[in-house]
Amino acid sequence: MMKLGTRLAAVTVAVSTLLGSASYAQDTQEHYGMVVFLKGSEFFNWSYAGFQDAAATVGATTELQGPADWDASAEARAVDQLVAKGVKGIAVTAGDADTLAGSINAAMAAGVPTLTFDSDSPNSDRLLFVGTNNYNAGFAAGKAIGEEHGDEARVGVSLIPGLDSITSRLEGFKAGLASVAPGAQIVATVNDEGDLQKAETVNTAMLQANPEINVIFCAHGNPATGALSATRNVGRMEGANKISVLAWSLDVPILQGIEDGEYGATVAQNPYMMGVMSFWMLWSAAHPTQFDSLTSPGMGQVPTADLDTGVKILRQGDPAVQALMSPPKI
Amino acid sequence: MKTGFRKARLNINTIQYVGLALVILAIAFGFQAAFGNVMTTANLRVMAMNMVFEGIMALGMTFVIIMGGIDLSVASVFAFGEILVAKLMVQAGLPVPVAVVLTLITCAGIGALNGVMIVMLRVHPLIITLGTLLTLRGINLAITDGKSISGFSEGFLWLGQGRIFGVDFPIIFFSVTALILGLLLAHHRYFRQLYFIGGSERAARFSGVNVSRVKISIYVLSSTLAGCAGIMAAAKYGAAHWGHGNASELKAIASVAIGGADIMGGSGTIFGTVLGVIFLAVVHNAFVTSAVNTFWYDVVNGVMLLLAVLISRFIARQNTQKLKALRQSKLDQSQHYQTSKGGKP
């Protein structure tokens, strides 16, 4: 048994030494960290790919940290660890805005430029937020529906009530729709609770109660598949009475559905660009020029406003659909 | 020839602890040599804080596992403790001490409920505590609408962020609690009964041990410690959220098992659990330090857990064989005695 312990220790030292030789070269390079929740998800893989690609252009290295589940406290710990490790900058997507605030503040106080991307922590001292402006994205979606269906658009909305991001999207959607089709109407909204099966149930009920609906607007990533099933349930997935489902997702099954003509369109955020711009903002903050940042003295210049990475409404035949159907692997 | 003092015998558990400690030291110093930044004050503090809440839960879990039980509900109790103390302070406006005490009483009540159901229904603790885990998770979501609660007073935040002589309060809480519980487990008659119950519940019951009472009290202890961890976590992060501590029950169980406790009950120590907690903290830190994809962290933990279980089963088998050999030698002696006296064997 004693031998077993000694051998284990010896093996560990040997592995450490091997890893050490690999790491020596990295010591001279700048190193940046990205922290996410739901690590391994396609969306954040896109973001990290952008972060990596941008870093590679200046010879910097990166690492991705964070839990594989939705635990913001584990993200906070990851931020703390990266600060202790001495990274040059951290981009974090906040699984919960309040939980991350303390760690982000501590990182900034320690002189490590830290920003939020995709999900913000607005009450923290973060440099800035890089991501989709939900109102603008909703506006683009509403405008697209208005342009396609005109004043005849009768829209049902599938959402989770109470979330700031979704409320902003809906406000933008209404404004965008009204800007090109003042006669169009939002007929009903349903709470899908972020659950696919629930989305099918409540959307089916909505379509049965409101047969005039010809568009379903999915205001977040989860309900699109359920909404599509609901159109099938009421016999309006095809034909002259077909209901157009507007998804809010980049997932491959949704993109495939766009290509197959099942979905009308999808609102595509740009997670890759979130990663790219996050890196450049951090790099800029970590390399002060003759004038410091207006908001974070001692750090380099970054915009004082949040950075909107925009959306694109993807329809059948758009070459971007094919490009997005090969998500990066981490 | 007698030397006058007892020959030092290395207990097989001691060897296991020494092996684990050597592995921990090898990882820590190996990664320090390779990557640096491991033995810095800042990193050691982060490393300790990274596992301290799971560590507090693991202390209670040690008692449960020695007793032959399991408590999967600690992760939900942890989040529930966070949410309840936050609601009592922020929404009900109660003073910090009152909110903390009420939260701990409620968490203890959850533990008592677990214990009573296990004893009364005679259902495996895995099922009962799994039910509590899922029920409380749903309650945590429902009573918060999926949102976090923040806006705590400075006095409350001290419980998670305060320091005494430069050491974070949760780490001091963990250390002092581990010391007290370790001494109690090693020396107090009431807690020594746990080994008896874990070894053979039936034998313990026939020997007059009030198994039901002991069981309920240990589940109360486990839930109360999870509640303590939840309160300090809310103070540390400045927010209470239903998703905090997700899957921490698995880390707590892994810490106990890696620390040498027999998952079937009857063996284990607080010292071993503390070593298990430190191992998980050091391995996770090593992954961050080396920037190796942390997906592999679970692989290493899983392999280490399997190794620990194999070793503890090996020790249990050795002990059983020793017991059988001892019993046989007693029988042989008895037969020899009767034969030498001319009686029938």
PDB file of C-alpha atoms in Angstrom, chain A residues 158-160 190-204 218 220-230 232-233 249 251 253-254 263:
ATOM      1  CA  SER A 158     -43.992  32.354 -26.994  1.00  0.00           C
ATOM      2  CA  LEU A 159     -41.896  33.686 -24.106  1.00  0.00           C
ATOM      3  CA  ILE A 160     -40.857  33.480 -20.466  1.00  0.00           C
ATOM      4  CA  VAL A 190     -48.031  32.447 -23.893  1.00  0.00           C
ATOM      5  CA  ASN A 191     -45.628  31.404 -21.150  1.00  0.00           C
ATOM      6  CA  ASP A 192     -43.622  28.380 -22.330  1.00  0.00           C
ATOM      7  CA  GLU A 193     -41.540  28.382 -19.116  1.00  0.00           C
ATOM      8  CA  GLY A 194     -38.448  27.727 -21.216  1.00  0.00           C
ATOM      9  CA  ASP A 195     -39.495  24.117 -21.643  1.00  0.00           C
ATOM     10  CA  LEU A 196     -39.848  22.460 -25.019  1.00  0.00           C
ATOM     11  CA  GLN A 197     -42.812  20.229 -24.163  1.00  0.00           C
ATOM     12  CA  LYS A 198     -44.585  23.018 -22.353  1.00  0.00           C
ATOM     13  CA  ALA A 199     -44.010  25.187 -25.429  1.00  0.00           C
ATOM     14  CA  GLU A 200     -45.821  22.642 -27.604  1.00  0.00           C
ATOM     15  CA  THR A 201     -48.770  22.465 -25.197  1.00  0.00           C
ATOM     16  CA  VAL A 202     -49.291  26.203 -24.694  1.00  0.00           C
ATOM     17  CA  ASN A 203     -48.664  27.083 -28.351  1.00  0.00           C
ATOM     18  CA  THR A 204     -51.169  24.447 -29.471  1.00  0.00           C
ATOM     19  CA  CYS A 218     -40.289  32.691 -30.296  1.00  0.00           C
ATOM     20  CA  HIS A 220     -35.946  33.085 -26.776  1.00  0.00           C
ATOM     21  CA  GLY A 221     -33.949  29.996 -27.719  1.00  0.00           C
ATOM     22  CA  ASN A 222     -35.993  27.147 -26.285  1.00  0.00           C
ATOM     23  CA  PRO A 223     -39.571  27.080 -27.635  1.00  0.00           C
ATOM     24  CA  ALA A 224     -39.044  26.911 -31.418  1.00  0.00           C
ATOM     25  CA  THR A 225     -39.267  23.115 -31.724  1.00  0.00           C
ATOM     26  CA  GLY A 226     -42.382  23.066 -29.507  1.00  0.00           C
ATOM     27  CA  ALA A 227     -43.981  25.880 -31.498  1.00  0.00           C
ATOM     28  CA  LEU A 228     -43.325  24.018 -34.749  1.00  0.00           C
ATOM     29  CA  SER A 229     -44.943  20.885 -33.283  1.00  0.00           C
ATOM     30  CA  ALA A 230     -47.922  23.022 -32.285  1.00  0.00           C
ATOM     31  CA  ARG A 232     -48.345  20.401 -36.847  1.00  0.00           C
ATOM     32  CA  ASN A 233     -50.888  19.623 -34.110  1.00  0.00           C
ATOM     33  CA  SER A 249     -31.661  30.131 -32.061  1.00  0.00           C
ATOM     34  CA  ASP A 251     -28.800  25.375 -32.919  1.00  0.00           C
ATOM     35  CA  PRO A 253     -31.577  21.341 -35.725  1.00  0.00           C
ATOM     36  CA  ILE A 254     -33.211  24.769 -36.090  1.00  0.00           C
ATOM     37  CA  TYR A 263     -39.299  27.408 -39.975  1.00  0.00           C
TER      38      TYR A 263
END
